[in-house]
């Protein structure tokens, strides 16, 4: 049995280790762990993380930032409940929040104030505090060459196909196929590219 499996099977040991790594109230990696972040994260050549970006990155879930990709100022990236993988030449815009599990492809542009979250808080028992009911996760997948407009929200489990656009302010609750434009709350397909005709058509 591996060390990781032994820890998983011992709830008290798991709790103690997690408490040593993640502040229980701030719910972010402790200062000592952040000092070693460069040893357990993967950064591509020419990638940039701006100074005021907040990387809440822990070693027990993967984090990778591809070559020539950037995480702009005032953004937060958190992999505590799931891996965050960002491809090459992609841009996480000003003030974005990315909570894993999330997979972002190459040449993706996220504008300002966007939330992409693979996390949901459980809510089954109305007599118990929501914070005490645990969480569930479902990976968000954003394919290559996607543009997401300012203040959009991408919810857990959603996939966005390549060469698609999500309009500003959209709340995406369902999958968006490739070569489409989605807008609204909840988002719906308003335009798609007809490959046979070689032109865009309204939905």
JSON list of C-alpha atoms in Angstrom, two decimals:
[
{"chain": "A", "resi": 1, "resn": "UNK", "atom": "CA", "xyz": [0.00, 0.00, 0.00]},
{"chain": "A", "resi": 2, "resn": "UNK", "atom": "CA", "xyz": [1.39, 3.39, -1.01]},
{"chain": "A", "resi": 3, "resn": "UNK", "atom": "CA", "xyz": [1.81, 6.28, 1.43]},
{"chain": "A", "resi": 4, "resn": "UNK", "atom": "CA", "xyz": [-0.96, 8.20, -0.34]},
{"chain": "A", "resi": 5, "resn": "UNK", "atom": "CA", "xyz": [-3.39, 5.27, 0.08]},
{"chain": "A", "resi": 6, "resn": "UNK", "atom": "CA", "xyz": [-2.46, 4.93, 3.77]},
{"chain": "A", "resi": 7, "resn": "UNK", "atom": "CA", "xyz": [-3.22, 8.60, 4.34]},
{"chain": "A", "resi": 8, "resn": "UNK", "atom": "CA", "xyz": [-6.57, 8.33, 2.54]},
{"chain": "A", "resi": 9, "resn": "UNK", "atom": "CA", "xyz": [-7.57, 5.39, 4.75]},
{"chain": "A", "resi": 10, "resn": "UNK", "atom": "CA", "xyz": [-6.70, 7.20, 7.97]},
{"chain": "A", "resi": 11, "resn": "UNK", "atom": "CA", "xyz": [-9.16, 10.12, 8.42]},
{"chain": "A", "resi": 12, "resn": "UNK", "atom": "CA", "xyz": [-7.39, 11.56, 11.48]},
{"chain": "A", "resi": 13, "resn": "UNK", "atom": "CA", "xyz": [-3.97, 11.55, 9.80]},
{"chain": "A", "resi": 14, "resn": "UNK", "atom": "CA", "xyz": [-5.51, 13.05, 6.66]},
{"chain": "A", "resi": 15, "resn": "UNK", "atom": "CA", "xyz": [-7.15, 15.81, 8.74]},
{"chain": "A", "resi": 16, "resn": "UNK", "atom": "CA", "xyz": [-3.89, 16.63, 10.52]},
{"chain": "A", "resi": 17, "resn": "UNK", "atom": "CA", "xyz": [-1.87, 16.78, 7.31]},
{"chain": "A", "resi": 18, "resn": "UNK", "atom": "CA", "xyz": [-4.48, 18.93, 5.60]},
{"chain": "A", "resi": 19, "resn": "UNK", "atom": "CA", "xyz": [-4.56, 21.28, 8.59]},
{"chain": "A", "resi": 20, "resn": "UNK", "atom": "CA", "xyz": [-0.77, 21.56, 8.45]},
{"chain": "A", "resi": 21, "resn": "UNK", "atom": "CA", "xyz": [-0.92, 22.56, 4.78]},
{"chain": "A", "resi": 22, "resn": "UNK", "atom": "CA", "xyz": [-4.13, 24.60, 4.52]},
{"chain": "A", "resi": 23, "resn": "UNK", "atom": "CA", "xyz": [-5.33, 27.23, 7.00]},
{"chain": "A", "resi": 24, "resn": "UNK", "atom": "CA", "xyz": [-8.76, 26.01, 8.23]},
{"chain": "A", "resi": 25, "resn": "UNK", "atom": "CA", "xyz": [-10.33, 29.50, 8.33]},
{"chain": "A", "resi": 26, "resn": "UNK", "atom": "CA", "xyz": [-8.59, 31.24, 5.43]},
{"chain": "A", "resi": 27, "resn": "UNK", "atom": "CA", "xyz": [-8.89, 28.03, 3.38]},
{"chain": "A", "resi": 28, "resn": "UNK", "atom": "CA", "xyz": [-5.67, 28.78, 1.52]},
{"chain": "A", "resi": 29, "resn": "UNK", "atom": "CA", "xyz": [-2.22, 27.18, 1.65]},
{"chain": "A", "resi": 30, "resn": "UNK", "atom": "CA", "xyz": [-0.19, 28.16, 4.70]},
{"chain": "A", "resi": 31, "resn": "UNK", "atom": "CA", "xyz": [2.74, 30.52, 4.25]},
{"chain": "A", "resi": 32, "resn": "UNK", "atom": "CA", "xyz": [5.42, 27.84, 4.63]},
{"chain": "A", "resi": 33, "resn": "UNK", "atom": "CA", "xyz": [3.83, 25.75, 1.87]},
{"chain": "A", "resi": 34, "resn": "UNK", "atom": "CA", "xyz": [3.61, 28.71, -0.50]},
{"chain": "A", "resi": 35, "resn": "UNK", "atom": "CA", "xyz": [7.39, 29.11, -0.18]},
{"chain": "A", "resi": 36, "resn": "UNK", "atom": "CA", "xyz": [7.82, 25.71, -1.87]},
{"chain": "A", "resi": 37, "resn": "UNK", "atom": "CA", "xyz": [5.21, 26.25, -4.60]},
{"chain": "A", "resi": 38, "resn": "UNK", "atom": "CA", "xyz": [7.81, 26.39, -7.37]},
{"chain": "A", "resi": 39, "resn": "UNK", "atom": "CA", "xyz": [8.78, 22.78, -6.59]},
{"chain": "A", "resi": 40, "resn": "UNK", "atom": "CA", "xyz": [5.31, 21.27, -7.09]},
{"chain": "A", "resi": 41, "resn": "UNK", "atom": "CA", "xyz": [3.87, 23.39, -9.93]},
{"chain": "A", "resi": 42, "resn": "UNK", "atom": "CA", "xyz": [4.55, 23.11, -13.64]},
{"chain": "A", "resi": 43, "resn": "UNK", "atom": "CA", "xyz": [5.31, 26.28, -15.60]},
{"chain": "A", "resi": 44, "resn": "UNK", "atom": "CA", "xyz": [5.93, 26.47, -19.35]},
{"chain": "A", "resi": 45, "resn": "UNK", "atom": "CA", "xyz": [8.63, 28.61, -20.93]},
{"chain": "A", "resi": 46, "resn": "UNK", "atom": "CA", "xyz": [7.74, 32.30, -21.07]},
{"chain": "A", "resi": 47, "resn": "UNK", "atom": "CA", "xyz": [4.66, 31.93, -18.82]},
{"chain": "A", "resi": 48, "resn": "UNK", "atom": "CA", "xyz": [3.77, 34.87, -16.57]},
{"chain": "A", "resi": 49, "resn": "UNK", "atom": "CA", "xyz": [1.98, 35.06, -13.23]},
{"chain": "A", "resi": 50, "resn": "UNK", "atom": "CA", "xyz": [1.44, 38.71, -12.30]},
{"chain": "A", "resi": 51, "resn": "UNK", "atom": "CA", "xyz": [2.50, 39.85, -8.85]},
{"chain": "A", "resi": 52, "resn": "UNK", "atom": "CA", "xyz": [-0.96, 40.40, -7.36]},
{"chain": "A", "resi": 53, "resn": "UNK", "atom": "CA", "xyz": [-2.41, 37.14, -8.69]},
{"chain": "A", "resi": 54, "resn": "UNK", "atom": "CA", "xyz": [-3.31, 34.76, -5.87]},
{"chain": "A", "resi": 55, "resn": "UNK", "atom": "CA", "xyz": [-2.25, 31.15, -6.44]},
{"chain": "A", "resi": 56, "resn": "UNK", "atom": "CA", "xyz": [-3.89, 28.93, -3.83]},
{"chain": "A", "resi": 57, "resn": "UNK", "atom": "CA", "xyz": [-2.00, 25.89, -5.09]},
{"chain": "A", "resi": 58, "resn": "UNK", "atom": "CA", "xyz": [-1.50, 22.73, -3.04]},
{"chain": "A", "resi": 59, "resn": "UNK", "atom": "CA", "xyz": [0.84, 19.83, -3.86]},
{"chain": "A", "resi": 60, "resn": "UNK", "atom": "CA", "xyz": [-1.75, 17.04, -3.74]},
{"chain": "A", "resi": 61, "resn": "UNK", "atom": "CA", "xyz": [-3.53, 18.17, -6.95]},
{"chain": "A", "resi": 62, "resn": "UNK", "atom": "CA", "xyz": [-1.80, 19.09, -10.23]},
{"chain": "A", "resi": 63, "resn": "UNK", "atom": "CA", "xyz": [-1.34, 22.65, -11.45]},
{"chain": "A", "resi": 64, "resn": "UNK", "atom": "CA", "xyz": [0.22, 23.52, -14.80]},
{"chain": "A", "resi": 65, "resn": "UNK", "atom": "CA", "xyz": [0.53, 26.74, -16.79]},
{"chain": "A", "resi": 66, "resn": "UNK", "atom": "CA", "xyz": [1.56, 26.36, -20.41]},
{"chain": "A", "resi": 67, "resn": "UNK", "atom": "CA", "xyz": [4.23, 28.16, -22.42]},
{"chain": "A", "resi": 68, "resn": "UNK", "atom": "CA", "xyz": [3.65, 31.89, -22.98]},
{"chain": "A", "resi": 69, "resn": "UNK", "atom": "CA", "xyz": [0.42, 31.82, -20.95]},
{"chain": "A", "resi": 70, "resn": "UNK", "atom": "CA", "xyz": [-0.40, 34.52, -18.41]},
{"chain": "A", "resi": 71, "resn": "UNK", "atom": "CA", "xyz": [-2.42, 34.88, -15.21]},
{"chain": "A", "resi": 72, "resn": "UNK", "atom": "CA", "xyz": [-3.16, 38.59, -14.87]},
{"chain": "A", "resi": 73, "resn": "UNK", "atom": "CA", "xyz": [-3.36, 40.76, -11.76]},
{"chain": "A", "resi": 74, "resn": "UNK", "atom": "CA", "xyz": [-6.03, 40.21, -9.07]},
{"chain": "A", "resi": 75, "resn": "UNK", "atom": "CA", "xyz": [-6.91, 36.73, -10.36]},
{"chain": "A", "resi": 76, "resn": "UNK", "atom": "CA", "xyz": [-7.24, 33.71, -8.06]},
{"chain": "A", "resi": 77, "resn": "UNK", "atom": "CA", "xyz": [-6.45, 30.13, -9.03]},
{"chain": "A", "resi": 78, "resn": "UNK", "atom": "CA", "xyz": [-7.30, 27.33, -6.59]},
{"chain": "A", "resi": 79, "resn": "UNK", "atom": "CA", "xyz": [-6.58, 23.61, -7.07]},
{"chain": "A", "resi": 80, "resn": "UNK", "atom": "CA", "xyz": [-7.48, 22.44, -3.55]},
{"chain": "A", "resi": 81, "resn": "UNK", "atom": "CA", "xyz": [-10.38, 20.26, -4.72]},
{"chain": "A", "resi": 82, "resn": "UNK", "atom": "CA", "xyz": [-9.25, 19.49, -8.27]},
{"chain": "A", "resi": 83, "resn": "UNK", "atom": "CA", "xyz": [-6.48, 19.88, -10.82]},
{"chain": "A", "resi": 84, "resn": "UNK", "atom": "CA", "xyz": [-6.08, 23.11, -12.78]},
{"chain": "A", "resi": 85, "resn": "UNK", "atom": "CA", "xyz": [-4.38, 22.75, -16.16]},
{"chain": "A", "resi": 86, "resn": "UNK", "atom": "CA", "xyz": [-3.93, 25.74, -18.48]},
{"chain": "A", "resi": 87, "resn": "UNK", "atom": "CA", "xyz": [-2.53, 25.25, -21.98]},
{"chain": "A", "resi": 88, "resn": "UNK", "atom": "CA", "xyz": [-0.13, 27.26, -24.10]},
{"chain": "A", "resi": 89, "resn": "UNK", "atom": "CA", "xyz": [-0.61, 30.92, -25.11]},
{"chain": "A", "resi": 90, "resn": "UNK", "atom": "CA", "xyz": [-3.73, 31.28, -22.96]},
{"chain": "A", "resi": 91, "resn": "UNK", "atom": "CA", "xyz": [-4.69, 34.35, -20.93]},
{"chain": "A", "resi": 92, "resn": "UNK", "atom": "CA", "xyz": [-6.47, 34.42, -17.58]},
{"chain": "A", "resi": 93, "resn": "UNK", "atom": "CA", "xyz": [-7.68, 38.02, -17.51]},
{"chain": "A", "resi": 94, "resn": "UNK", "atom": "CA", "xyz": [-7.85, 40.60, -14.72]},
{"chain": "A", "resi": 95, "resn": "UNK", "atom": "CA", "xyz": [-9.78, 39.52, -11.65]},
{"chain": "A", "resi": 96, "resn": "UNK", "atom": "CA", "xyz": [-10.68, 36.01, -12.80]},
{"chain": "A", "resi": 97, "resn": "UNK", "atom": "CA", "xyz": [-11.43, 33.18, -10.38]},
{"chain": "A", "resi": 98, "resn": "UNK", "atom": "CA", "xyz": [-10.50, 29.64, -11.43]},
{"chain": "A", "resi": 99, "resn": "UNK", "atom": "CA", "xyz": [-11.43, 26.80, -9.06]},
{"chain": "A", "resi": 100, "resn": "UNK", "atom": "CA", "xyz": [-10.54, 23.25, -10.08]},
{"chain": "A", "resi": 101, "resn": "UNK", "atom": "CA", "xyz": [-11.09, 20.78, -11.46]},
{"chain": "A", "resi": 102, "resn": "UNK", "atom": "CA", "xyz": [-10.63, 22.88, -14.62]},
{"chain": "A", "resi": 103, "resn": "UNK", "atom": "CA", "xyz": [-8.85, 22.14, -17.90]},
{"chain": "A", "resi": 104, "resn": "UNK", "atom": "CA", "xyz": [-8.19, 25.06, -20.25]},
{"chain": "A", "resi": 105, "resn": "UNK", "atom": "CA", "xyz": [-6.75, 24.49, -23.72]},
{"chain": "A", "resi": 106, "resn": "UNK", "atom": "CA", "xyz": [-4.36, 26.43, -25.94]},
{"chain": "A", "resi": 107, "resn": "UNK", "atom": "CA", "xyz": [-4.99, 29.97, -27.25]},
{"chain": "A", "resi": 108, "resn": "UNK", "atom": "CA", "xyz": [-7.86, 30.60, -24.83]},
{"chain": "A", "resi": 109, "resn": "UNK", "atom": "CA", "xyz": [-8.72, 34.18, -23.89]},
{"chain": "A", "resi": 110, "resn": "UNK", "atom": "CA", "xyz": [-10.62, 34.90, -20.69]},
{"chain": "A", "resi": 111, "resn": "UNK", "atom": "CA", "xyz": [-11.57, 38.57, -20.32]},
{"chain": "A", "resi": 112, "resn": "UNK", "atom": "CA", "xyz": [-12.11, 40.30, -16.95]},
{"chain": "A", "resi": 113, "resn": "UNK", "atom": "CA", "xyz": [-14.09, 39.25, -13.87]},
{"chain": "A", "resi": 114, "resn": "UNK", "atom": "CA", "xyz": [-14.83, 35.69, -15.03]},
{"chain": "A", "resi": 115, "resn": "UNK", "atom": "CA", "xyz": [-15.56, 32.78, -12.70]},
{"chain": "A", "resi": 116, "resn": "UNK", "atom": "CA", "xyz": [-14.80, 29.22, -13.81]},
{"chain": "A", "resi": 117, "resn": "UNK", "atom": "CA", "xyz": [-15.56, 26.68, -11.11]},
{"chain": "A", "resi": 118, "resn": "UNK", "atom": "CA", "xyz": [-15.60, 22.90, -11.04]},
{"chain": "A", "resi": 119, "resn": "UNK", "atom": "CA", "xyz": [-16.81, 23.06, -7.41]},
{"chain": "A", "resi": 120, "resn": "UNK", "atom": "CA", "xyz": [-20.30, 22.98, -5.94]},
{"chain": "A", "resi": 121, "resn": "UNK", "atom": "CA", "xyz": [-21.34, 23.07, -2.29]},
{"chain": "A", "resi": 122, "resn": "UNK", "atom": "CA", "xyz": [-23.76, 20.29, -1.38]},
{"chain": "A", "resi": 123, "resn": "UNK", "atom": "CA", "xyz": [-27.17, 21.27, -0.05]},
{"chain": "A", "resi": 124, "resn": "UNK", "atom": "CA", "xyz": [-29.41, 18.37, 0.93]},
{"chain": "A", "resi": 125, "resn": "UNK", "atom": "CA", "xyz": [-30.27, 18.96, 4.59]},
{"chain": "A", "resi": 126, "resn": "UNK", "atom": "CA", "xyz": [-32.02, 22.27, 5.32]},
{"chain": "A", "resi": 127, "resn": "UNK", "atom": "CA", "xyz": [-31.37, 21.80, 9.05]},
{"chain": "A", "resi": 128, "resn": "UNK", "atom": "CA", "xyz": [-27.59, 21.70, 8.65]},
{"chain": "A", "resi": 129, "resn": "UNK", "atom": "CA", "xyz": [-25.29, 24.58, 7.69]},
{"chain": "A", "resi": 130, "resn": "UNK", "atom": "CA", "xyz": [-24.38, 24.46, 4.00]},
{"chain": "A", "resi": 131, "resn": "UNK", "atom": "CA", "xyz": [-20.69, 24.76, 4.91]},
{"chain": "A", "resi": 132, "resn": "UNK", "atom": "CA", "xyz": [-20.95, 21.49, 6.88]},
{"chain": "A", "resi": 133, "resn": "UNK", "atom": "CA", "xyz": [-22.46, 19.47, 4.01]},
{"chain": "A", "resi": 134, "resn": "UNK", "atom": "CA", "xyz": [-19.32, 19.02, 1.97]},
{"chain": "A", "resi": 135, "resn": "UNK", "atom": "CA", "xyz": [-18.64, 19.70, -1.69]},
{"chain": "A", "resi": 136, "resn": "UNK", "atom": "CA", "xyz": [-18.91, 17.94, -5.02]},
{"chain": "A", "resi": 137, "resn": "UNK", "atom": "CA", "xyz": [-16.78, 18.47, -8.10]},
{"chain": "A", "resi": 138, "resn": "UNK", "atom": "CA", "xyz": [-17.16, 18.05, -11.86]},
{"chain": "A", "resi": 139, "resn": "UNK", "atom": "CA", "xyz": [-14.45, 19.11, -14.27]},
{"chain": "A", "resi": 140, "resn": "UNK", "atom": "CA", "xyz": [-14.89, 22.17, -16.49]},
{"chain": "A", "resi": 141, "resn": "UNK", "atom": "CA", "xyz": [-13.27, 21.76, -19.91]},
{"chain": "A", "resi": 142, "resn": "UNK", "atom": "CA", "xyz": [-12.56, 24.77, -22.12]},
{"chain": "A", "resi": 143, "resn": "UNK", "atom": "CA", "xyz": [-11.16, 23.62, -25.47]},
{"chain": "A", "resi": 144, "resn": "UNK", "atom": "CA", "xyz": [-8.62, 25.38, -27.70]},
{"chain": "A", "resi": 145, "resn": "UNK", "atom": "CA", "xyz": [-9.22, 28.84, -29.18]},
{"chain": "A", "resi": 146, "resn": "UNK", "atom": "CA", "xyz": [-12.14, 29.89, -26.99]},
{"chain": "A", "resi": 147, "resn": "UNK", "atom": "CA", "xyz": [-12.95, 33.48, -26.09]},
{"chain": "A", "resi": 148, "resn": "UNK", "atom": "CA", "xyz": [-14.98, 34.18, -22.94]},
{"chain": "A", "resi": 149, "resn": "UNK", "atom": "CA", "xyz": [-16.34, 37.69, -22.39]},
{"chain": "A", "resi": 150, "resn": "UNK", "atom": "CA", "xyz": [-16.16, 39.75, -19.22]},
{"chain": "A", "resi": 151, "resn": "UNK", "atom": "CA", "xyz": [-18.10, 38.71, -16.10]},
{"chain": "A", "resi": 152, "resn": "UNK", "atom": "CA", "xyz": [-19.19, 35.36, -17.52]},
{"chain": "A", "resi": 153, "resn": "UNK", "atom": "CA", "xyz": [-19.72, 32.42, -15.15]},
{"chain": "A", "resi": 154, "resn": "UNK", "atom": "CA", "xyz": [-18.86, 28.86, -16.21]},
{"chain": "A", "resi": 155, "resn": "UNK", "atom": "CA", "xyz": [-20.40, 26.27, -13.90]},
{"chain": "A", "resi": 156, "resn": "UNK", "atom": "CA", "xyz": [-19.17, 22.83, -12.84]},
{"chain": "A", "resi": 157, "resn": "UNK", "atom": "CA", "xyz": [-19.28, 20.02, -15.40]},
{"chain": "A", "resi": 158, "resn": "UNK", "atom": "CA", "xyz": [-19.55, 22.30, -18.44]},
{"chain": "A", "resi": 159, "resn": "UNK", "atom": "CA", "xyz": [-17.55, 21.75, -21.63]},
{"chain": "A", "resi": 160, "resn": "UNK", "atom": "CA", "xyz": [-16.98, 24.53, -24.16]},
{"chain": "A", "resi": 161, "resn": "UNK", "atom": "CA", "xyz": [-15.95, 23.40, -27.64]},
{"chain": "A", "resi": 162, "resn": "UNK", "atom": "CA", "xyz": [-13.08, 24.82, -29.67]},
{"chain": "A", "resi": 163, "resn": "UNK", "atom": "CA", "xyz": [-13.44, 28.05, -31.68]},
{"chain": "A", "resi": 164, "resn": "UNK", "atom": "CA", "xyz": [-16.44, 29.15, -29.61]},
{"chain": "A", "resi": 165, "resn": "UNK", "atom": "CA", "xyz": [-17.31, 32.44, -27.93]},
{"chain": "A", "resi": 166, "resn": "UNK", "atom": "CA", "xyz": [-19.15, 33.02, -24.65]},
{"chain": "A", "resi": 167, "resn": "UNK", "atom": "CA", "xyz": [-20.63, 36.51, -24.48]},
{"chain": "A", "resi": 168, "resn": "UNK", "atom": "CA", "xyz": [-20.02, 38.93, -21.63]},
{"chain": "A", "resi": 169, "resn": "UNK", "atom": "CA", "xyz": [-22.23, 38.29, -18.60]},
{"chain": "A", "resi": 170, "resn": "UNK", "atom": "CA", "xyz": [-23.33, 34.84, -19.73]},
{"chain": "A", "resi": 171, "resn": "UNK", "atom": "CA", "xyz": [-23.99, 32.10, -17.16]},
{"chain": "A", "resi": 172, "resn": "UNK", "atom": "CA", "xyz": [-23.06, 28.81, -18.78]},
{"chain": "A", "resi": 173, "resn": "UNK", "atom": "CA", "xyz": [-24.93, 25.86, -17.26]},
{"chain": "A", "resi": 174, "resn": "UNK", "atom": "CA", "xyz": [-24.79, 23.45, -20.23]},
{"chain": "A", "resi": 175, "resn": "UNK", "atom": "CA", "xyz": [-22.21, 22.36, -22.77]},
{"chain": "A", "resi": 176, "resn": "UNK", "atom": "CA", "xyz": [-21.39, 24.69, -25.66]},
{"chain": "A", "resi": 177, "resn": "UNK", "atom": "CA", "xyz": [-20.49, 22.87, -28.92]},
{"chain": "A", "resi": 178, "resn": "UNK", "atom": "CA", "xyz": [-17.54, 23.93, -31.06]},
{"chain": "A", "resi": 179, "resn": "UNK", "atom": "CA", "xyz": [-17.83, 26.90, -33.43]},
{"chain": "A", "resi": 180, "resn": "UNK", "atom": "CA", "xyz": [-20.73, 28.51, -31.57]},
{"chain": "A", "resi": 181, "resn": "UNK", "atom": "CA", "xyz": [-21.60, 31.78, -29.83]},
{"chain": "A", "resi": 182, "resn": "UNK", "atom": "CA", "xyz": [-23.41, 31.45, -26.49]},
{"chain": "A", "resi": 183, "resn": "UNK", "atom": "CA", "xyz": [-25.06, 34.33, -24.63]},
{"chain": "A", "resi": 184, "resn": "UNK", "atom": "CA", "xyz": [-27.56, 35.03, -21.86]},
{"chain": "A", "resi": 185, "resn": "UNK", "atom": "CA", "xyz": [-28.53, 33.72, -18.43]},
{"chain": "A", "resi": 186, "resn": "UNK", "atom": "CA", "xyz": [-28.78, 30.80, -18.66]},
{"chain": "A", "resi": 187, "resn": "UNK", "atom": "CA", "xyz": [-26.60, 30.83, -21.75]},
{"chain": "A", "resi": 188, "resn": "UNK", "atom": "CA", "xyz": [-28.01, 29.53, -25.03]},
{"chain": "A", "resi": 189, "resn": "UNK", "atom": "CA", "xyz": [-26.57, 29.17, -28.52]},
{"chain": "A", "resi": 190, "resn": "UNK", "atom": "CA", "xyz": [-27.36, 32.33, -30.50]},
{"chain": "A", "resi": 191, "resn": "UNK", "atom": "CA", "xyz": [-25.11, 31.70, -33.49]},
{"chain": "A", "resi": 192, "resn": "UNK", "atom": "CA", "xyz": [-23.25, 28.76, -35.01]},
{"chain": "A", "resi": 193, "resn": "UNK", "atom": "CA", "xyz": [-20.86, 28.21, -37.90]},
{"chain": "A", "resi": 194, "resn": "UNK", "atom": "CA", "xyz": [-22.24, 26.14, -40.77]},
{"chain": "A", "resi": 195, "resn": "UNK", "atom": "CA", "xyz": [-19.18, 24.40, -42.20]},
{"chain": "A", "resi": 196, "resn": "UNK", "atom": "CA", "xyz": [-20.96, 23.27, -45.37]},
{"chain": "A", "resi": 197, "resn": "UNK", "atom": "CA", "xyz": [-22.17, 26.78, -46.18]},
{"chain": "A", "resi": 198, "resn": "UNK", "atom": "CA", "xyz": [-18.99, 28.38, -44.91]},
{"chain": "A", "resi": 199, "resn": "UNK", "atom": "CA", "xyz": [-20.81, 31.07, -42.91]},
{"chain": "A", "resi": 200, "resn": "UNK", "atom": "CA", "xyz": [-22.27, 31.96, -39.52]},
{"chain": "A", "resi": 201, "resn": "UNK", "atom": "CA", "xyz": [-26.00, 31.40, -38.96]},
{"chain": "A", "resi": 202, "resn": "UNK", "atom": "CA", "xyz": [-28.32, 32.60, -36.23]},
{"chain": "A", "resi": 203, "resn": "UNK", "atom": "CA", "xyz": [-29.87, 29.89, -34.08]}
]
